[in-house]
Amino acid sequence: MAVLTSQSVSQHNFEGGVVSLLIELWQFLKYRKKFWMLPIILVLLVLGGLLILAQGSVVAPFIYTLF
Amino acid sequence: MNVLGIAAYYHDAAAALVYDGQIVAAAQEERFTRKKHDSNFPIHAVRYCLHEGRLAPHELDAVIFYEKPFLKFERILETYFAFAPKGYTSFAKGIPVWIKDKLFQKRMIIDNLSTLDGTISWKDKLLFSEHHLSHAASAFYPSPFTSAAILTADGVGEWATTSLAVGQGRDICIIKEIHFPHSLGLLYSAFTYYTGFKVNSGEYKVMGLAPYGEPKYVHRIKDHLIDIKNDGSFRLNIEYFDYATGLRMTNERFHHLFGGPPRQPESPLTQREMDLAASIQAVTEEVMLKLARSIRQETGERHLCLAGGVALNCVTNGKLLRTGIFDDLWIQPAAGDAGGAVGAALAAYHLWAQRPRAVNGADSMHGAYLGPAYSQQEIEERLTACGARYETLSDEALLDACARRLAEGLALGWHQGRMEFGPRALGNRSILGDPRSPTMQKILNLKVKYRESFRPFAPAVLREDVADWFELDHDSPYMLLVADVRKDHRMAMTDEQQKLFGIDKLNVPRSSIPAVTHVDYSARIQTVHRETNPRFYALLSRFKQLTGCPVLVNTSFNIRGEPIVESPEDAFRCFMGTELDALAIGNCFLEKRDQNSDLKQKYTTAFEPD
């Protein structure tokens, strides 16, 4: 039986930028012990960054072929 | 301590304000933006909550979001991994949305809160609760019980789809969880999709369709789709579903199992859809009853609290009550995701801030009347600006005029006091009618609500009279319990009438209140209480004085696909766009025949059908 405490309601620390998002993701993976997800998330973030730069237009088909 | 709860970015965005453990205000964003199931950040609802609580933004001690986006992302990634390479199309469509927007939900929330006051460090006030904890908190903390078992079930939150918990005082302890992709809510949604209705909104139509059918497919469902254990835990056979990796709910294997492709939306309903609806309803009831029995045995608790979308299945709730597994039952009226805003705010107050919980014997949802209200002066100004022609009556004269119009068989719009929170209109944003009229159901469905004719209406009945008319003697203030019309009010059907099909059967008067009696004699009952809604109670009492009947048809004040009306202007627009005969807003009384016909609106096509 898991007794819910104040930790069940939690506060994330990052402020919203990509760097702070990465810090928060790292803390999350550490807490969840799911380090295997790290490379996937990093690749996805790089691709996501390209997507944002491309605004979903020219680079989009290129990105899809990378998968 | 002031806590603001927020639910958003999936469907039914909402905000709720809790002050020292008391729910002060709660509203869904769709009511303000007029976009059904609006999922955007509920900025209008937040502004309303602050206004209602007379708070400046800096007076909020905490803001809490109802789920944890990273956990959800983890589930999505792991699911794609588990099924890869299957699911590429869904992955390619879904992941960019996450990378671009959804992973940055905290930033989005802070940016939106900053529009209220950019000088506040919102990140220091922002908390996150887990989806099913929000549901469990919304079920337990407002309930009238000091300790209770808690059962939450929905489509999916982060990982959990069903959770069993115990609430004691201010604590909640999770006992068991069932995780995605095994989900009772998604199983029900799969049948919603397969029978041609919209997922996330058409589930209650499937429930309404079930009494027309025979549960012929129960064995097929249990043999192939779901393995139900004695304790109610279950596993789905994912080979029949597409939702984990695809863009649909069901796949070809599922279609083959049930003998054909899904019904096309808006195409005619056949006996097959009715039998499918009856079957999935029966399976849902079996799972919920088994889960309830097991949690009763495991915890020894005498009371049960329910939330999550599956808890809106009031047919199942009625059966849960009648089986007597628990001494008493309390269901969160906003059991869907919108209610997560209330639950999250209460979880922040009791679990995070560790503040005590006070229980005073009644529930603390205030009848679900937690939304905006308008003063008489505001109503008159707004109606005048719309060009409405109205009379202002005394309370007594208004109730008398409305009760008389209802007794004459007219359809009345009723806009009073604070708007309801949750999917049901409970007598403050309602369309009312005479349940004794054999034509009322047809009139309301086809000329006022413009919705499918198979759908029954719900009765609102004075609490003290409920046992005289229905096989129920229990509070049901939120229209979340279904029970049968009492035998002495029923009318027997002839053999010929018994053979009628679908809607034709519904048109045969089956009781002295046919407009609210479903084909199986069931009714989705709202008990009306003087303590929580004295005005609606007074109207019902006046109607009873005139007719001897303490029951009214109560349906939400909207047309198909439209969010329930919020403001007097919304009510007037709906009044002028439909064949409603009369309208009461506060003490203003409007009759259709007095209105300027130039103000009539083409309304039926204004909203996308739900």
Short mmCIF file of N, CA, C and O in Angstrom, two decimals, chain B residues 273-380:
data_model
loop_
_atom_site.label_atom_id
_atom_site.label_comp_id
_atom_site.label_asym_id
_atom_site.label_seq_id
_atom_site.Cartn_x
_atom_site.Cartn_y
_atom_site.Cartn_z
N GLU B 273 -25.85 -2.35 -33.34
CA GLU B 273 -25.22 -1.35 -32.46
C GLU B 273 -25.86 -1.39 -31.08
O GLU B 273 -25.19 -1.22 -30.06
N MET B 274 -27.18 -1.60 -31.06
CA MET B 274 -27.88 -1.64 -29.77
C MET B 274 -27.42 -2.85 -28.95
O MET B 274 -27.19 -2.74 -27.74
N ASP B 275 -27.25 -3.98 -29.62
CA ASP B 275 -26.79 -5.19 -28.92
C ASP B 275 -25.33 -5.02 -28.46
O ASP B 275 -24.97 -5.48 -27.37
N LEU B 276 -24.53 -4.37 -29.29
CA LEU B 276 -23.13 -4.13 -28.88
C LEU B 276 -23.09 -3.21 -27.66
O LEU B 276 -22.33 -3.44 -26.72
N ALA B 277 -23.95 -2.17 -27.67
CA ALA B 277 -23.98 -1.24 -26.54
C ALA B 277 -24.41 -1.97 -25.27
O ALA B 277 -23.82 -1.80 -24.20
N ALA B 278 -25.45 -2.83 -25.40
CA ALA B 278 -25.92 -3.58 -24.23
C ALA B 278 -24.82 -4.50 -23.71
O ALA B 278 -24.66 -4.69 -22.49
N SER B 279 -24.04 -5.05 -24.63
CA SER B 279 -23.01 -6.02 -24.24
C SER B 279 -21.86 -5.34 -23.50
O SER B 279 -21.43 -5.80 -22.45
N ILE B 280 -21.37 -4.22 -24.04
CA ILE B 280 -20.23 -3.56 -23.39
C ILE B 280 -20.68 -2.95 -22.05
O ILE B 280 -19.92 -2.91 -21.08
N GLN B 281 -21.95 -2.54 -22.01
CA GLN B 281 -22.47 -2.02 -20.74
C GLN B 281 -22.47 -3.13 -19.68
O GLN B 281 -22.05 -2.92 -18.54
N ALA B 282 -22.90 -4.34 -20.09
CA ALA B 282 -22.95 -5.46 -19.14
C ALA B 282 -21.54 -5.82 -18.66
O ALA B 282 -21.33 -6.10 -17.47
N VAL B 283 -20.57 -5.81 -19.58
CA VAL B 283 -19.19 -6.16 -19.19
C VAL B 283 -18.63 -5.09 -18.24
O VAL B 283 -17.99 -5.42 -17.23
N THR B 284 -18.91 -3.83 -18.53
CA THR B 284 -18.43 -2.74 -17.66
C THR B 284 -19.00 -2.91 -16.25
O THR B 284 -18.29 -2.75 -15.25
N GLU B 285 -20.29 -3.22 -16.19
CA GLU B 285 -20.91 -3.41 -14.88
C GLU B 285 -20.26 -4.56 -14.13
O GLU B 285 -20.01 -4.46 -12.93
N GLU B 286 -19.98 -5.65 -14.85
CA GLU B 286 -19.37 -6.80 -14.18
C GLU B 286 -18.01 -6.43 -13.58
O GLU B 286 -17.72 -6.75 -12.42
N VAL B 287 -17.20 -5.72 -14.36
CA VAL B 287 -15.87 -5.33 -13.87
C VAL B 287 -16.01 -4.41 -12.66
O VAL B 287 -15.34 -4.61 -11.63
N MET B 288 -16.86 -3.41 -12.77
CA MET B 288 -16.98 -2.43 -11.68
C MET B 288 -17.51 -3.08 -10.40
O MET B 288 -17.05 -2.79 -9.29
N LEU B 289 -18.48 -3.98 -10.55
CA LEU B 289 -19.03 -4.65 -9.36
C LEU B 289 -17.97 -5.54 -8.71
O LEU B 289 -17.84 -5.59 -7.49
N LYS B 290 -17.20 -6.24 -9.55
CA LYS B 290 -16.14 -7.11 -8.99
C LYS B 290 -15.06 -6.27 -8.30
O LYS B 290 -14.56 -6.64 -7.24
N LEU B 291 -14.69 -5.16 -8.93
CA LEU B 291 -13.69 -4.28 -8.31
C LEU B 291 -14.21 -3.76 -6.96
O LEU B 291 -13.48 -3.72 -5.97
N ALA B 292 -15.48 -3.39 -6.95
CA ALA B 292 -16.07 -2.85 -5.71
C ALA B 292 -16.08 -3.92 -4.62
O ALA B 292 -15.72 -3.64 -3.47
N ARG B 293 -16.45 -5.14 -4.99
CA ARG B 293 -16.47 -6.23 -4.00
C ARG B 293 -15.07 -6.47 -3.44
O ARG B 293 -14.89 -6.65 -2.24
N SER B 294 -14.09 -6.47 -4.33
CA SER B 294 -12.74 -6.79 -3.87
C SER B 294 -12.19 -5.68 -2.97
O SER B 294 -11.55 -5.95 -1.95
N ILE B 295 -12.48 -4.44 -3.30
CA ILE B 295 -11.95 -3.35 -2.47
C ILE B 295 -12.70 -3.29 -1.13
O ILE B 295 -12.13 -2.93 -0.09
N ARG B 296 -13.95 -3.70 -1.15
CA ARG B 296 -14.72 -3.77 0.10
C ARG B 296 -14.09 -4.80 1.04
O ARG B 296 -13.87 -4.54 2.22
N GLN B 297 -13.79 -5.98 0.45
CA GLN B 297 -13.18 -7.06 1.25
C GLN B 297 -11.80 -6.68 1.74
O GLN B 297 -11.44 -6.91 2.89
N GLU B 298 -11.04 -6.10 0.84
CA GLU B 298 -9.66 -5.81 1.16
C GLU B 298 -9.52 -4.71 2.21
O GLU B 298 -8.62 -4.76 3.04
N THR B 299 -10.40 -3.73 2.16
CA THR B 299 -10.22 -2.57 3.06
C THR B 299 -11.16 -2.59 4.24
O THR B 299 -10.90 -1.93 5.25
N GLY B 300 -12.29 -3.27 4.11
CA GLY B 300 -13.29 -3.25 5.18
C GLY B 300 -14.03 -1.93 5.26
O GLY B 300 -14.86 -1.73 6.15
N GLU B 301 -13.75 -1.03 4.34
CA GLU B 301 -14.44 0.27 4.36
C GLU B 301 -15.92 0.09 4.02
O GLU B 301 -16.28 -0.74 3.21
N ARG B 302 -16.78 0.92 4.62
CA ARG B 302 -18.22 0.78 4.40
C ARG B 302 -18.74 1.75 3.34
O ARG B 302 -19.87 1.66 2.89
N HIS B 303 -17.90 2.71 2.98
CA HIS B 303 -18.33 3.71 2.00
C HIS B 303 -17.42 3.68 0.78
O HIS B 303 -16.24 3.36 0.89
N LEU B 304 -18.00 4.05 -0.36
CA LEU B 304 -17.21 4.05 -1.59
C LEU B 304 -17.33 5.41 -2.27
O LEU B 304 -18.44 5.97 -2.38
N CYS B 305 -16.19 5.94 -2.74
CA CYS B 305 -16.18 7.18 -3.53
C CYS B 305 -15.71 6.84 -4.94
O CYS B 305 -14.79 6.04 -5.10
N LEU B 306 -16.34 7.46 -5.91
CA LEU B 306 -16.01 7.16 -7.31
C LEU B 306 -15.66 8.42 -8.09
O LEU B 306 -16.27 9.47 -7.86
N ALA B 307 -14.71 8.29 -9.01
CA ALA B 307 -14.44 9.37 -9.97
C ALA B 307 -13.74 8.76 -11.17
O ALA B 307 -13.49 7.56 -11.21
N GLY B 308 -13.42 9.62 -12.15
CA GLY B 308 -12.89 9.13 -13.43
C GLY B 308 -14.07 9.01 -14.40
O GLY B 308 -15.22 8.85 -13.95
N GLY B 309 -13.79 9.08 -15.68
CA GLY B 309 -14.86 9.08 -16.67
C GLY B 309 -15.84 7.93 -16.54
O GLY B 309 -17.03 8.09 -16.78
N VAL B 310 -15.34 6.74 -16.12
CA VAL B 310 -16.22 5.57 -16.01
C VAL B 310 -17.28 5.80 -14.91
O VAL B 310 -18.37 5.25 -14.96
N ALA B 311 -16.96 6.66 -13.95
CA ALA B 311 -17.93 6.94 -12.87
C ALA B 311 -19.11 7.77 -13.36
O ALA B 311 -20.09 7.95 -12.63
N LEU B 312 -19.03 8.28 -14.60
CA LEU B 312 -20.21 8.97 -15.16
C LEU B 312 -21.20 7.96 -15.73
O LEU B 312 -22.27 8.34 -16.20
N ASN B 313 -20.83 6.66 -15.70
CA ASN B 313 -21.75 5.63 -16.16
C ASN B 313 -22.78 5.38 -15.06
O ASN B 313 -22.60 4.53 -14.19
N CYS B 314 -23.86 6.15 -15.11
CA CYS B 314 -24.79 6.15 -13.97
C CYS B 314 -25.62 4.86 -13.89
O CYS B 314 -26.17 4.55 -12.83
N VAL B 315 -25.68 4.10 -14.99
CA VAL B 315 -26.37 2.80 -14.92
C VAL B 315 -25.57 1.87 -14.01
O VAL B 315 -26.12 1.22 -13.11
N THR B 316 -24.25 1.86 -14.22
CA THR B 316 -23.38 1.06 -13.36
C THR B 316 -23.46 1.55 -11.91
O THR B 316 -23.54 0.74 -10.97
N ASN B 317 -23.46 2.87 -11.73
CA ASN B 317 -23.52 3.42 -10.37
C ASN B 317 -24.79 2.96 -9.65
O ASN B 317 -24.76 2.61 -8.47
N GLY B 318 -25.92 2.99 -10.38
CA GLY B 318 -27.19 2.56 -9.79
C GLY B 318 -27.11 1.12 -9.34
O GLY B 318 -27.59 0.75 -8.26
N LYS B 319 -26.48 0.27 -10.17
CA LYS B 319 -26.34 -1.15 -9.80
C LYS B 319 -25.43 -1.30 -8.60
O LYS B 319 -25.68 -2.12 -7.72
N LEU B 320 -24.35 -0.52 -8.56
CA LEU B 320 -23.42 -0.57 -7.42
C LEU B 320 -24.17 -0.25 -6.12
O LEU B 320 -23.95 -0.89 -5.10
N LEU B 321 -25.05 0.72 -6.20
CA LEU B 321 -25.80 1.10 -5.00
C LEU B 321 -26.77 -0.01 -4.59
O LEU B 321 -26.85 -0.39 -3.42
N ARG B 322 -27.49 -0.56 -5.59
CA ARG B 322 -28.51 -1.57 -5.28
C ARG B 322 -27.92 -2.88 -4.77
O ARG B 322 -28.55 -3.58 -3.99
N THR B 323 -26.71 -3.22 -5.22
CA THR B 323 -26.13 -4.49 -4.76
C THR B 323 -25.79 -4.43 -3.27
O THR B 323 -25.63 -5.48 -2.65
N GLY B 324 -25.65 -3.24 -2.74
CA GLY B 324 -25.39 -3.10 -1.30
C GLY B 324 -24.00 -3.54 -0.88
O GLY B 324 -23.78 -3.84 0.30
N ILE B 325 -23.07 -3.60 -1.84
CA ILE B 325 -21.69 -3.98 -1.49
C ILE B 325 -21.16 -2.98 -0.46
O ILE B 325 -20.50 -3.34 0.51
N PHE B 326 -21.47 -1.72 -0.69
CA PHE B 326 -21.10 -0.67 0.26
C PHE B 326 -22.38 -0.09 0.89
O PHE B 326 -23.43 -0.08 0.26
N ASP B 327 -22.25 0.40 2.12
CA ASP B 327 -23.40 1.00 2.77
C ASP B 327 -23.83 2.27 2.04
O ASP B 327 -25.01 2.59 1.98
N ASP B 328 -22.86 2.99 1.52
CA ASP B 328 -23.19 4.23 0.84
C ASP B 328 -22.14 4.53 -0.23
O ASP B 328 -21.01 4.02 -0.18
N LEU B 329 -22.54 5.41 -1.13
CA LEU B 329 -21.77 5.68 -2.32
C LEU B 329 -21.75 7.19 -2.53
O LEU B 329 -22.77 7.84 -2.31
N TRP B 330 -20.61 7.76 -2.91
CA TRP B 330 -20.59 9.17 -3.32
C TRP B 330 -19.78 9.30 -4.59
O TRP B 330 -18.66 8.78 -4.67
N ILE B 331 -20.34 9.98 -5.57
CA ILE B 331 -19.68 10.10 -6.87
C ILE B 331 -19.42 11.57 -7.14
O ILE B 331 -20.32 12.40 -7.02
N GLN B 332 -18.20 11.86 -7.53
CA GLN B 332 -17.84 13.24 -7.88
C GLN B 332 -18.65 13.65 -9.11
O GLN B 332 -18.59 12.98 -10.14
N PRO B 333 -19.43 14.76 -9.03
CA PRO B 333 -20.26 15.13 -10.18
C PRO B 333 -19.45 15.48 -11.43
O PRO B 333 -19.92 15.24 -12.54
N ALA B 334 -18.26 16.07 -11.24
CA ALA B 334 -17.39 16.32 -12.39
C ALA B 334 -16.37 15.19 -12.43
O ALA B 334 -15.18 15.38 -12.19
N ALA B 335 -16.86 13.99 -12.70
CA ALA B 335 -16.01 12.80 -12.59
C ALA B 335 -14.96 12.73 -13.69
O ALA B 335 -13.95 12.06 -13.54
N GLY B 336 -15.18 13.44 -14.81
CA GLY B 336 -14.22 13.43 -15.91
C GLY B 336 -13.00 14.29 -15.59
O GLY B 336 -12.79 14.69 -14.44
N ASP B 337 -12.23 14.61 -16.64
CA ASP B 337 -10.97 15.30 -16.40
C ASP B 337 -11.15 16.70 -15.81
O ASP B 337 -10.26 17.18 -15.09
N ALA B 338 -12.26 17.37 -16.13
CA ALA B 338 -12.47 18.71 -15.56
C ALA B 338 -12.42 18.67 -14.03
O ALA B 338 -11.85 19.56 -13.39
N GLY B 339 -12.99 17.60 -13.47
CA GLY B 339 -12.99 17.46 -12.01
C GLY B 339 -11.60 17.29 -11.44
O GLY B 339 -11.38 17.48 -10.23
N GLY B 340 -10.63 16.94 -12.31
CA GLY B 340 -9.25 16.83 -11.86
C GLY B 340 -8.73 18.16 -11.31
O GLY B 340 -7.83 18.17 -10.46
N ALA B 341 -9.28 19.27 -11.79
CA ALA B 341 -8.86 20.59 -11.28
C ALA B 341 -9.23 20.72 -9.80
O ALA B 341 -8.42 21.19 -8.99
N VAL B 342 -10.42 20.27 -9.45
CA VAL B 342 -10.87 20.31 -8.05
C VAL B 342 -10.02 19.36 -7.21
O VAL B 342 -9.53 19.71 -6.13
N GLY B 343 -9.84 18.13 -7.75
CA GLY B 343 -9.09 17.11 -7.00
C GLY B 343 -7.65 17.54 -6.76
O GLY B 343 -7.13 17.40 -5.66
N ALA B 344 -7.02 18.10 -7.81
CA ALA B 344 -5.63 18.52 -7.67
C ALA B 344 -5.51 19.61 -6.61
O ALA B 344 -4.60 19.58 -5.78
N ALA B 345 -6.43 20.57 -6.63
CA ALA B 345 -6.38 21.67 -5.66
C ALA B 345 -6.54 21.13 -4.24
O ALA B 345 -5.84 21.55 -3.31
N LEU B 346 -7.45 20.16 -4.07
CA LEU B 346 -7.66 19.59 -2.73
C LEU B 346 -6.46 18.73 -2.31
O LEU B 346 -6.09 18.69 -1.13
N ALA B 347 -5.86 18.04 -3.29
CA ALA B 347 -4.66 17.24 -2.97
C ALA B 347 -3.53 18.14 -2.51
O ALA B 347 -2.79 17.82 -1.58
N ALA B 348 -3.38 19.30 -3.18
CA ALA B 348 -2.33 20.25 -2.76
C ALA B 348 -2.59 20.71 -1.33
O ALA B 348 -1.66 20.80 -0.52
N TYR B 349 -3.84 20.97 -1.02
CA TYR B 349 -4.17 21.48 0.31
C TYR B 349 -3.95 20.42 1.39
O TYR B 349 -3.33 20.68 2.42
N HIS B 350 -4.45 19.21 1.16
CA HIS B 350 -4.40 18.18 2.21
C HIS B 350 -3.11 17.37 2.21
O HIS B 350 -2.61 17.01 3.27
N LEU B 351 -2.59 17.04 1.01
CA LEU B 351 -1.41 16.17 0.96
C LEU B 351 -0.10 16.95 0.95
O LEU B 351 0.85 16.60 1.63
N TRP B 352 -0.06 18.01 0.16
CA TRP B 352 1.19 18.79 0.05
C TRP B 352 1.35 19.74 1.23
O TRP B 352 2.36 19.75 1.91
N ALA B 353 0.28 20.50 1.50
CA ALA B 353 0.38 21.45 2.63
C ALA B 353 0.04 20.77 3.96
O ALA B 353 0.20 21.38 5.02
N GLN B 354 -0.46 19.53 3.89
CA GLN B 354 -0.77 18.73 5.07
C GLN B 354 -1.74 19.43 6.02
O GLN B 354 -1.59 19.39 7.23
N ARG B 355 -2.73 20.07 5.42
CA ARG B 355 -3.75 20.75 6.22
C ARG B 355 -4.88 19.76 6.52
O ARG B 355 -5.20 18.90 5.70
N PRO B 356 -5.51 19.88 7.69
CA PRO B 356 -6.55 18.91 8.07
C PRO B 356 -7.81 19.04 7.22
O PRO B 356 -8.02 20.05 6.55
N ARG B 357 -8.61 17.99 7.27
CA ARG B 357 -9.85 17.96 6.49
C ARG B 357 -11.04 17.95 7.44
O ARG B 357 -11.06 17.16 8.39
N ALA B 358 -12.00 18.81 7.19
CA ALA B 358 -13.20 18.85 8.03
C ALA B 358 -14.36 18.21 7.27
O ALA B 358 -14.56 18.49 6.10
N VAL B 359 -15.08 17.32 7.94
CA VAL B 359 -16.25 16.69 7.31
C VAL B 359 -17.46 17.05 8.17
O VAL B 359 -17.42 16.90 9.39
N ASN B 360 -18.50 17.57 7.50
CA ASN B 360 -19.64 18.00 8.31
C ASN B 360 -20.93 17.24 8.02
O ASN B 360 -22.02 17.71 8.29
N GLY B 361 -20.80 16.08 7.42
CA GLY B 361 -21.99 15.26 7.17
C GLY B 361 -22.56 15.42 5.78
O GLY B 361 -23.17 14.50 5.24
N ALA B 362 -22.38 16.59 5.18
CA ALA B 362 -22.85 16.80 3.80
C ALA B 362 -21.62 16.86 2.89
O ALA B 362 -20.51 17.09 3.37
N ASP B 363 -21.82 16.66 1.58
CA ASP B 363 -20.66 16.79 0.71
C ASP B 363 -20.33 18.28 0.54
O ASP B 363 -21.16 19.15 0.83
N SER B 364 -19.12 18.55 0.08
CA SER B 364 -18.70 19.95 0.01
C SER B 364 -18.64 20.47 -1.42
O SER B 364 -17.90 21.40 -1.72
N MET B 365 -19.46 19.87 -2.32
CA MET B 365 -19.50 20.36 -3.70
C MET B 365 -20.56 21.44 -3.89
O MET B 365 -20.73 21.97 -5.00
N HIS B 366 -21.29 21.77 -2.83
CA HIS B 366 -22.32 22.82 -2.90
C HIS B 366 -23.32 22.57 -4.04
O HIS B 366 -23.69 23.50 -4.76
N GLY B 367 -23.70 21.31 -4.20
CA GLY B 367 -24.65 20.98 -5.26
C GLY B 367 -24.05 21.10 -6.65
O GLY B 367 -24.78 21.06 -7.64
N ALA B 368 -22.73 21.26 -6.74
CA ALA B 368 -22.00 21.50 -8.00
C ALA B 368 -22.31 22.89 -8.58
O ALA B 368 -21.92 23.19 -9.71
N TYR B 369 -22.97 23.75 -7.81
CA TYR B 369 -23.25 25.11 -8.28
C TYR B 369 -22.04 25.98 -7.93
O TYR B 369 -22.04 26.71 -6.93
N LEU B 370 -21.01 25.86 -8.73
CA LEU B 370 -19.72 26.49 -8.41
C LEU B 370 -19.29 27.51 -9.47
O LEU B 370 -18.19 28.04 -9.43
N GLY B 371 -20.18 27.77 -10.44
CA GLY B 371 -19.82 28.65 -11.56
C GLY B 371 -20.38 30.06 -11.40
O GLY B 371 -20.90 30.42 -10.34
N PRO B 372 -20.27 30.85 -12.48
CA PRO B 372 -20.69 32.26 -12.41
C PRO B 372 -22.19 32.43 -12.22
O PRO B 372 -22.99 31.62 -12.71
N ALA B 373 -22.56 33.50 -11.52
CA ALA B 373 -23.96 33.91 -11.38
C ALA B 373 -24.05 35.37 -11.84
O ALA B 373 -23.04 36.07 -11.89
N TYR B 374 -25.25 35.80 -12.18
CA TYR B 374 -25.45 37.18 -12.64
C TYR B 374 -26.51 37.84 -11.77
O TYR B 374 -27.54 37.22 -11.45
N SER B 375 -26.26 39.10 -11.40
CA SER B 375 -27.24 39.84 -10.60
C SER B 375 -28.43 40.21 -11.49
O SER B 375 -28.30 40.24 -12.73
N GLN B 376 -29.56 40.53 -10.88
CA GLN B 376 -30.75 40.89 -11.64
C GLN B 376 -30.46 42.10 -12.53
O GLN B 376 -30.87 42.14 -13.69
N GLN B 377 -29.71 43.05 -12.00
CA GLN B 377 -29.40 44.25 -12.79
C GLN B 377 -28.56 43.90 -14.02
O GLN B 377 -28.84 44.35 -15.13
N GLU B 378 -27.56 43.05 -13.79
CA GLU B 378 -26.71 42.62 -14.92
C GLU B 378 -27.54 41.90 -15.98
O GLU B 378 -27.36 42.12 -17.17
N ILE B 379 -28.43 41.03 -15.51
CA ILE B 379 -29.26 40.26 -16.46
C ILE B 379 -30.09 41.21 -17.31
O ILE B 379 -30.14 41.09 -18.54
N GLU B 380 -30.71 42.19 -16.65
CA GLU B 380 -31.57 43.12 -17.40
C GLU B 380 -30.75 43.93 -18.40
O GLU B 380 -31.16 44.11 -19.55
#
